[in-house]
mmCIF file of C-alpha atoms and ligand atoms in Angstrom:
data_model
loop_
_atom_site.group_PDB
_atom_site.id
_atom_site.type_symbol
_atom_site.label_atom_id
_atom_site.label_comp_id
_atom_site.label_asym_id
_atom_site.label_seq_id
_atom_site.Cartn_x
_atom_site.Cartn_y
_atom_site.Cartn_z
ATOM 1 C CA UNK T 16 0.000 0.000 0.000
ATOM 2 C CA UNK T 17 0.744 3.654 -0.939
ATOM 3 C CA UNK T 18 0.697 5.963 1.416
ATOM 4 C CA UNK T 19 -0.018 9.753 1.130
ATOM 5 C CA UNK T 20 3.163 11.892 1.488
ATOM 6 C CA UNK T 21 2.939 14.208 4.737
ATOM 7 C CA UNK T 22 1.148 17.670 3.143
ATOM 8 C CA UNK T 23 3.223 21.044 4.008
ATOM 9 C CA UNK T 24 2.242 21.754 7.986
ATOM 10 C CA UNK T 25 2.123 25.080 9.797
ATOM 11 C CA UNK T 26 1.905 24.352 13.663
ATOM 12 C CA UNK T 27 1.086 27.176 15.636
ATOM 13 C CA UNK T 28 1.217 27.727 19.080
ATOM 14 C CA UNK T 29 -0.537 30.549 20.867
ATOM 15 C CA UNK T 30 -2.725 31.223 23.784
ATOM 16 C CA UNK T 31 -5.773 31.926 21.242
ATOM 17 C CA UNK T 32 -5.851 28.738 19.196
ATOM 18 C CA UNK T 33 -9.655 29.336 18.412
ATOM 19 C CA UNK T 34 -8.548 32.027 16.401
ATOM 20 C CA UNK T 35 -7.538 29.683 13.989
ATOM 21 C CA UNK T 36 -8.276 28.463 10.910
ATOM 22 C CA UNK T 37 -10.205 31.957 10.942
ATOM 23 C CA UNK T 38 -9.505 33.543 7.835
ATOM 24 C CA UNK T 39 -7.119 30.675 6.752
ATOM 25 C CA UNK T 40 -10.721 28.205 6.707
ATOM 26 C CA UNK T 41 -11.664 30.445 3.724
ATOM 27 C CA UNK T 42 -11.628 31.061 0.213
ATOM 28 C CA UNK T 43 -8.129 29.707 -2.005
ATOM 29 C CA UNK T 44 -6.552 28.515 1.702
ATOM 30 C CA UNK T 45 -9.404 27.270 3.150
ATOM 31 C CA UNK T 46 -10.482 25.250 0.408
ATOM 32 C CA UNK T 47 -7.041 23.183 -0.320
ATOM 33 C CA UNK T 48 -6.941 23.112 3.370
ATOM 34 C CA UNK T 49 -10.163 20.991 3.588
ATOM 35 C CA UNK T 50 -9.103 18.829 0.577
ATOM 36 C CA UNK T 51 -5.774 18.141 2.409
ATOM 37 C CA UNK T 52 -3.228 20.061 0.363
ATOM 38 C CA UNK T 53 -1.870 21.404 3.638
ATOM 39 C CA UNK T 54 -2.772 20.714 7.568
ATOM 40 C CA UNK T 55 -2.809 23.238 10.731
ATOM 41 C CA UNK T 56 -2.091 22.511 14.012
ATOM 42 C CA UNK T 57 -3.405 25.321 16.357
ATOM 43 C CA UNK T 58 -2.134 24.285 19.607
ATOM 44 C CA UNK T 59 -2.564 25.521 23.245
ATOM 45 C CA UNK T 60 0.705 27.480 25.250
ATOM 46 C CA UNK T 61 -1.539 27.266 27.808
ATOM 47 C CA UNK T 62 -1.883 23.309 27.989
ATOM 48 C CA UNK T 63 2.260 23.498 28.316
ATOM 49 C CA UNK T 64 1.527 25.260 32.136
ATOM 50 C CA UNK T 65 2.398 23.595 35.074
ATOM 51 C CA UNK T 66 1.256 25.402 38.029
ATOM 52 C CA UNK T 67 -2.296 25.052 39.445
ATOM 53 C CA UNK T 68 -2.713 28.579 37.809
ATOM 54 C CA UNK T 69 -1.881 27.426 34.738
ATOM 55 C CA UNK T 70 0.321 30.855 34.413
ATOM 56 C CA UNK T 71 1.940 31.179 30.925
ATOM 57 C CA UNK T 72 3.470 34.936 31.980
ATOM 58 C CA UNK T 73 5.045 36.378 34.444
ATOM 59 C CA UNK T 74 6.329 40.249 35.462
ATOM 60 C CA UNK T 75 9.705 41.409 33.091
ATOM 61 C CA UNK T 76 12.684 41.202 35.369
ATOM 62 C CA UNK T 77 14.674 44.704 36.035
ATOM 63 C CA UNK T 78 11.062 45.926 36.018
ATOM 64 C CA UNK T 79 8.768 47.740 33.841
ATOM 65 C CA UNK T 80 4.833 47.636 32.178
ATOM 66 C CA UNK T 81 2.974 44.574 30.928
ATOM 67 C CA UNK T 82 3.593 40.876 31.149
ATOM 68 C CA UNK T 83 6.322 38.819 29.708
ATOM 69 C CA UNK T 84 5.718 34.733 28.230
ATOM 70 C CA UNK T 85 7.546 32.109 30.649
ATOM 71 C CA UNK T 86 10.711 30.213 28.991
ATOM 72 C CA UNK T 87 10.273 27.136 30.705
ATOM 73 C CA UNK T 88 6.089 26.798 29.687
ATOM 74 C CA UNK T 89 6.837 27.742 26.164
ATOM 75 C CA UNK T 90 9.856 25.288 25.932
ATOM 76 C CA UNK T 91 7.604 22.906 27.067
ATOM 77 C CA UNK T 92 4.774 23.884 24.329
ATOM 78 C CA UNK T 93 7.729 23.665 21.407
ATOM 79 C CA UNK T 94 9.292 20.283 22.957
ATOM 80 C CA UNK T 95 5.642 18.704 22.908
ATOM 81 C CA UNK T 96 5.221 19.201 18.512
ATOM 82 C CA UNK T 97 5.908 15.994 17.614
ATOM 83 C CA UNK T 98 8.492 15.239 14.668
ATOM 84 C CA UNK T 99 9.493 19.153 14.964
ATOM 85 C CA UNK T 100 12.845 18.030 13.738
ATOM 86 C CA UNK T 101 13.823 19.906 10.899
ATOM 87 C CA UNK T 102 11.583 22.796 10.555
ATOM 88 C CA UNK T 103 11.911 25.743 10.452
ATOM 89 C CA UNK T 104 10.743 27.930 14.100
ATOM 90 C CA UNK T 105 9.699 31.036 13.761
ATOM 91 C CA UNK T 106 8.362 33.624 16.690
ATOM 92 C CA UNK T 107 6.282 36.294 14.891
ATOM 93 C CA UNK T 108 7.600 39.375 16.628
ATOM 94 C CA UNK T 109 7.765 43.536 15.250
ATOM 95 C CA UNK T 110 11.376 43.041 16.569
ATOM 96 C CA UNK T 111 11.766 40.333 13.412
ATOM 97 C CA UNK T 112 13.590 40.459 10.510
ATOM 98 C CA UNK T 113 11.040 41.633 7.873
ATOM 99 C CA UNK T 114 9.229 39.037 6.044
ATOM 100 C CA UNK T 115 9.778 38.756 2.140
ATOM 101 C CA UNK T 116 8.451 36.911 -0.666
ATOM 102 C CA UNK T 117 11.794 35.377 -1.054
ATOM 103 C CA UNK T 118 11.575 33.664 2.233
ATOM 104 C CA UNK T 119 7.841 32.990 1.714
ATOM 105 C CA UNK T 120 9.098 30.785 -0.659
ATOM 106 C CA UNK T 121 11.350 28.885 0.892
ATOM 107 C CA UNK T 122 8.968 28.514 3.894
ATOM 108 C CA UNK T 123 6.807 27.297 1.237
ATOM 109 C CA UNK T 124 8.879 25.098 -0.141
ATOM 110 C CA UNK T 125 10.226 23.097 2.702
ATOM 111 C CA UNK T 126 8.321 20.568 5.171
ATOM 112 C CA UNK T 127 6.051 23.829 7.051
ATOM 113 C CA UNK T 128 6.995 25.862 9.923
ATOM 114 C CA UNK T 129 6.422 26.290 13.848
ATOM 115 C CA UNK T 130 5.010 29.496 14.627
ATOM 116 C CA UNK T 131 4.899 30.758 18.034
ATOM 117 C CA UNK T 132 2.722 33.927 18.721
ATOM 118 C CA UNK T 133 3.329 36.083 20.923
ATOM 119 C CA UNK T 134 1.622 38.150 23.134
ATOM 120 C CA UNK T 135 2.003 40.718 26.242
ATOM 121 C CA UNK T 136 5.062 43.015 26.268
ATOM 122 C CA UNK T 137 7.287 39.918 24.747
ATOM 123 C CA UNK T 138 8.751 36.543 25.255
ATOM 124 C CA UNK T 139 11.515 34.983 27.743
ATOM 125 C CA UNK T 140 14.750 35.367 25.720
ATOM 126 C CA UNK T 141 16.137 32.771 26.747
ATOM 127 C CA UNK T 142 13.279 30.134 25.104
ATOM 128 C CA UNK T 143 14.545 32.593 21.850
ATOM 129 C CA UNK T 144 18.236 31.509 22.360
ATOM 130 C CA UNK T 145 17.579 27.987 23.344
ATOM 131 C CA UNK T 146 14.949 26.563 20.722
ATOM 132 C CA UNK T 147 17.074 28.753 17.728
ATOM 133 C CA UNK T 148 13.879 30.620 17.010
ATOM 134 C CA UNK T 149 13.501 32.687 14.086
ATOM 135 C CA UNK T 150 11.783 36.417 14.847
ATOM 136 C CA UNK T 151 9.841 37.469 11.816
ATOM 137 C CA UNK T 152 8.226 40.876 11.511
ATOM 138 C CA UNK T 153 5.226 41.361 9.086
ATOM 139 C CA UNK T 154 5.745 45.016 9.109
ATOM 140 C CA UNK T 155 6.921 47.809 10.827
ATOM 141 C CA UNK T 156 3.742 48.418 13.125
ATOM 142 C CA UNK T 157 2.847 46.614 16.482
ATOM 143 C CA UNK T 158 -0.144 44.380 16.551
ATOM 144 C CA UNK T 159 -2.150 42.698 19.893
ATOM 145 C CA UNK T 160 0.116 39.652 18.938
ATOM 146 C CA UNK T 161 1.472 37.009 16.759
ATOM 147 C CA UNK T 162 -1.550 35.569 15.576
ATOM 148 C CA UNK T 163 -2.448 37.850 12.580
ATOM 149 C CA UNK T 164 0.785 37.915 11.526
ATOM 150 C CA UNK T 165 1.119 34.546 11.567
ATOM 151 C CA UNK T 166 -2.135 33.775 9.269
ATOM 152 C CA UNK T 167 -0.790 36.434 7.009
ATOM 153 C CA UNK T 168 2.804 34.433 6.815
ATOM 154 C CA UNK T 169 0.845 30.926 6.521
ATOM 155 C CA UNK T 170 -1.535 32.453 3.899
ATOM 156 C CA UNK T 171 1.647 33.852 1.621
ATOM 157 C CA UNK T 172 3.017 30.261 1.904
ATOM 158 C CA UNK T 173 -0.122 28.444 1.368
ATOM 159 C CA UNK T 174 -0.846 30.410 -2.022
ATOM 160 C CA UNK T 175 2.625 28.928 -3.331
ATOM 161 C CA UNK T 176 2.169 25.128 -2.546
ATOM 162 C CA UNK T 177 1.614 23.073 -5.506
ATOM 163 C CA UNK T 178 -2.254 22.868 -6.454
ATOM 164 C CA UNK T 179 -3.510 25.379 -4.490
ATOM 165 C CA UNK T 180 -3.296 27.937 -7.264
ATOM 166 C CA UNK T 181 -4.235 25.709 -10.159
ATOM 167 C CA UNK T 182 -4.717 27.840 -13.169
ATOM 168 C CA UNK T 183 -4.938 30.971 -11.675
ATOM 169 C CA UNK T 184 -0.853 30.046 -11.113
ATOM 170 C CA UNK T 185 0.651 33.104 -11.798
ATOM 171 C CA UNK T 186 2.971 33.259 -9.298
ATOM 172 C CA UNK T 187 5.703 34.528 -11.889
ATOM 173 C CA UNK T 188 4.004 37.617 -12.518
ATOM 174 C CA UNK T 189 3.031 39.179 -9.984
ATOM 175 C CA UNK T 190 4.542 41.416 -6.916
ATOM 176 C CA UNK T 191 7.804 40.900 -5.971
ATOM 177 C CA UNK T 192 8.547 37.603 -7.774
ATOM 178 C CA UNK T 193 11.201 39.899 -10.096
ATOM 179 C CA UNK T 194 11.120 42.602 -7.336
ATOM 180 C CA UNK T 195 8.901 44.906 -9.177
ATOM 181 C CA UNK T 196 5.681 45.759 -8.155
ATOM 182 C CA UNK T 197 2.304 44.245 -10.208
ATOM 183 C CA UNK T 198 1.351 46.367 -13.041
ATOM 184 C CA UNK T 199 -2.322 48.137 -13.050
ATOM 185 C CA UNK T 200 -5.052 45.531 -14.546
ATOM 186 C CA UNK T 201 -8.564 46.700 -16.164
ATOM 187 C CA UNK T 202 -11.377 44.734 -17.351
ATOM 188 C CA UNK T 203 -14.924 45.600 -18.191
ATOM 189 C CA UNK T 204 -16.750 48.190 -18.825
ATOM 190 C CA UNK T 205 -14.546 49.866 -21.669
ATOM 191 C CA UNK T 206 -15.182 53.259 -20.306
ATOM 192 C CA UNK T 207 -15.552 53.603 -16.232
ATOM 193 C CA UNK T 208 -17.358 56.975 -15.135
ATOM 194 C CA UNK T 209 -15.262 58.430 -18.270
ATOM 195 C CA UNK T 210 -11.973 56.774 -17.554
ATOM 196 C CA UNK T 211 -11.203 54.297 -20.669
ATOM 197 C CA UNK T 212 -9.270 50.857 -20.420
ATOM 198 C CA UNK T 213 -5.632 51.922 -22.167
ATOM 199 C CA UNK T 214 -5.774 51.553 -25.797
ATOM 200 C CA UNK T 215 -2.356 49.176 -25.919
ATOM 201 C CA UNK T 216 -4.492 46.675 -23.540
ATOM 202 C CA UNK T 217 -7.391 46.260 -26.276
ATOM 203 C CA UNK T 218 -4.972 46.410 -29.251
ATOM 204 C CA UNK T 219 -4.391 42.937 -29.204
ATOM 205 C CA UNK T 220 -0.183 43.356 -29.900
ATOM 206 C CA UNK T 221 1.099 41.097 -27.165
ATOM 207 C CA UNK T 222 4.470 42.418 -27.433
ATOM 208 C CA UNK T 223 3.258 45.619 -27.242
ATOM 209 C CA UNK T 224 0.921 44.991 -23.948
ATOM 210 C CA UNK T 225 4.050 42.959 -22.201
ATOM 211 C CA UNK T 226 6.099 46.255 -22.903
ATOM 212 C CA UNK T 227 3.541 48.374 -21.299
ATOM 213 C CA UNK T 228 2.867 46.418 -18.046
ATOM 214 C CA UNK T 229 6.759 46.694 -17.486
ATOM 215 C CA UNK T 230 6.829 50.120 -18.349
ATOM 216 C CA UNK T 231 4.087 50.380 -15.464
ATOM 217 C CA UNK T 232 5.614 48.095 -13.153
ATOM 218 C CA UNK T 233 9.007 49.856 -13.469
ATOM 219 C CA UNK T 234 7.482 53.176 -13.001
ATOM 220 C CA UNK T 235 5.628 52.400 -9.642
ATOM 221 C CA UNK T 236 7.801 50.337 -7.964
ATOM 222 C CA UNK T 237 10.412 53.775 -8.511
ATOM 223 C CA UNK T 238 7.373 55.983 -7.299
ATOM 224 C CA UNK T 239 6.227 53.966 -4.566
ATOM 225 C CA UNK T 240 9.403 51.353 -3.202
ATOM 226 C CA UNK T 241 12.918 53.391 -3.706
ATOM 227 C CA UNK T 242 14.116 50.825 -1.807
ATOM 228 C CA UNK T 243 13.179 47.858 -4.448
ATOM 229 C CA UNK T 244 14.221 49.879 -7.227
ATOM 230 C CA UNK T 245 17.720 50.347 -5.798
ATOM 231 C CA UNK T 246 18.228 47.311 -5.812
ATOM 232 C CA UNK T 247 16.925 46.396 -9.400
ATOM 233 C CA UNK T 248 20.228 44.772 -11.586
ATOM 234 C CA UNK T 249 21.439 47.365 -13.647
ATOM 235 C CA UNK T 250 20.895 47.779 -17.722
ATOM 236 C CA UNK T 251 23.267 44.945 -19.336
ATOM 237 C CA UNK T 252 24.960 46.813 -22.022
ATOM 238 C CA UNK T 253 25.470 50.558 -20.337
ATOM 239 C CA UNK T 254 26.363 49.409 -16.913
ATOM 240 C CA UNK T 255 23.967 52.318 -15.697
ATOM 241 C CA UNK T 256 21.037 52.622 -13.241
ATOM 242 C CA UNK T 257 17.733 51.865 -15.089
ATOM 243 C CA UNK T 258 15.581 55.023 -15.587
ATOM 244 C CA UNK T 259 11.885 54.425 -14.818
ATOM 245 C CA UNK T 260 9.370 55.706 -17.259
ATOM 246 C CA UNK T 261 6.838 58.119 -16.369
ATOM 247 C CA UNK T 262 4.528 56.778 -14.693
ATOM 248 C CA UNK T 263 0.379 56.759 -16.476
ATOM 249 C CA UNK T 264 -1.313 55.706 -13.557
ATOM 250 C CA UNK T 265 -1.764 57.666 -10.710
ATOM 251 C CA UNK T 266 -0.118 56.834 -7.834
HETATM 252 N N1 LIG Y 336 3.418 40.879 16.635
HETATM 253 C C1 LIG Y 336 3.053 42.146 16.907
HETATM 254 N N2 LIG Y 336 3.356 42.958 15.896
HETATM 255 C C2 LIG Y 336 3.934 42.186 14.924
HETATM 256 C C3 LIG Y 336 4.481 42.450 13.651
HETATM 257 N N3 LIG Y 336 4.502 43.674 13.123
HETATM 258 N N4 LIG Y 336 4.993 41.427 12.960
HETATM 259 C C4 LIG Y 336 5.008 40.184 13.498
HETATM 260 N N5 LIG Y 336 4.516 39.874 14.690
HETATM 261 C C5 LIG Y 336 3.983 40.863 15.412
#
């Protein structure tokens, strides 16, 4: 007998785990979720506590506001995920490095991560330092914790398995794949409150249409992310800094 190879797993361990699926239960993720094409494992910090309290936090030593997560219970909640050999462990935290499509991928592409979420003013260190965990940042804002983040990691991963997309697989063209930023799309109505669709998009040239959307991708990612377009490999043949074209759309 055959049997199924293991699907790509997030685990996830937070004090909340009836937040999850959530959004994750719905639409592209939470359909190849229910047809198996990956599997999530919401589990309980709390369950990891051994005192009659069942206390997960404790005050920050040296002093100071808020609440801090105990090494030893969540050492105990990351030692209890069975076969956690191997992948990766991440600790969504604003203090992370910031997440990118690049590592999306390779999250994506290996056997699934274990996510802790944090909450309060922050976690132990020392469980940090010990279990080799990864911070990753979403963004450079602070949310209530580590869930959110974490279904918006799982969901960029999730996208990229194999099947989930199916035809709509244009994961080559899009955002950030080739560090540019997704050209505008249009479809019907031809004219929108006086605003037509651009004439090269109805003129049926395919060159011509693939030379426009770069055109517009190259021009917003300039306008809007300096920072990608910095780093955009220079024109072959003059050795020179790209020039973006004017952008047509408006920013
Ligand atoms: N937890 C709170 N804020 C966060 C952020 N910006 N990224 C990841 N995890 C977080």
């Amino acid at each position: 007998m055959t049997s199924e190879p293991t699907p790509w797993r997030a685990t996830v361990l937070t004090l909340f785990p009836e937040m999850f699926p959530g959004p994750l239960g719905i639409s592209l993720a939470g359909k190849a979720l229910a047809s198996g094409l990956w599997a999530l494992e919401a589990r309980d910090i709390r369950a990891s506590a051994t005192d009659k309290h069942r206390s997960v936090d404790d005050t920050p030593a040296g002093g100071g506001p808020g609440m801090v997560l105990r090494a030893d219970v969540l050492a105990a909640a990351i030692d209890a995920v069975d076969a956690s050999e191997g992948r990766p462990k991440l600790v969504m935290s604003p203090r992370g490095r910031p997440l990118t499509q690049a590592r999306v991928a390779e999250l994506a592409s290996g056997p699934g991560p274990l996510i802790v979420c944090g909450r309060f003013e922050g976690i132990d260190q020392r469980v940090i330092d010990a279990r080799g965990l990864e911070e990753v940042s979403i963004g450079d804002y602070v949310l209530s914790g580590g869930e959110i983040a974490a279904m918006t990691l799982i969901d960029a991963c999730v996208r990229l398995l194999p099947g989930v997309m199916g035809k709509l697989a244009s994961g080559t063209d899009e955002s950030f794949s080739d560090g540019l930023l997704e050209y505008p799309q249009y479809t019907r109505p031809q004219a929108f409150e006086g605003r037509p669709i651009p004439d090269v998009l109805i003129s049926g040239d395919h060159a011509k249409v693939a030379k426009w959307r770069l055109a517009e991708a190259e021009a917003l990612t300039a306008a809007r992310r300096p920072d990608l377009w910095a780093e955009r490999p220079k024109a072959p043949e003059s050795g020179k800094k790209r020039k973006p074209p004017k952008i047509t759309t408006s920013e």
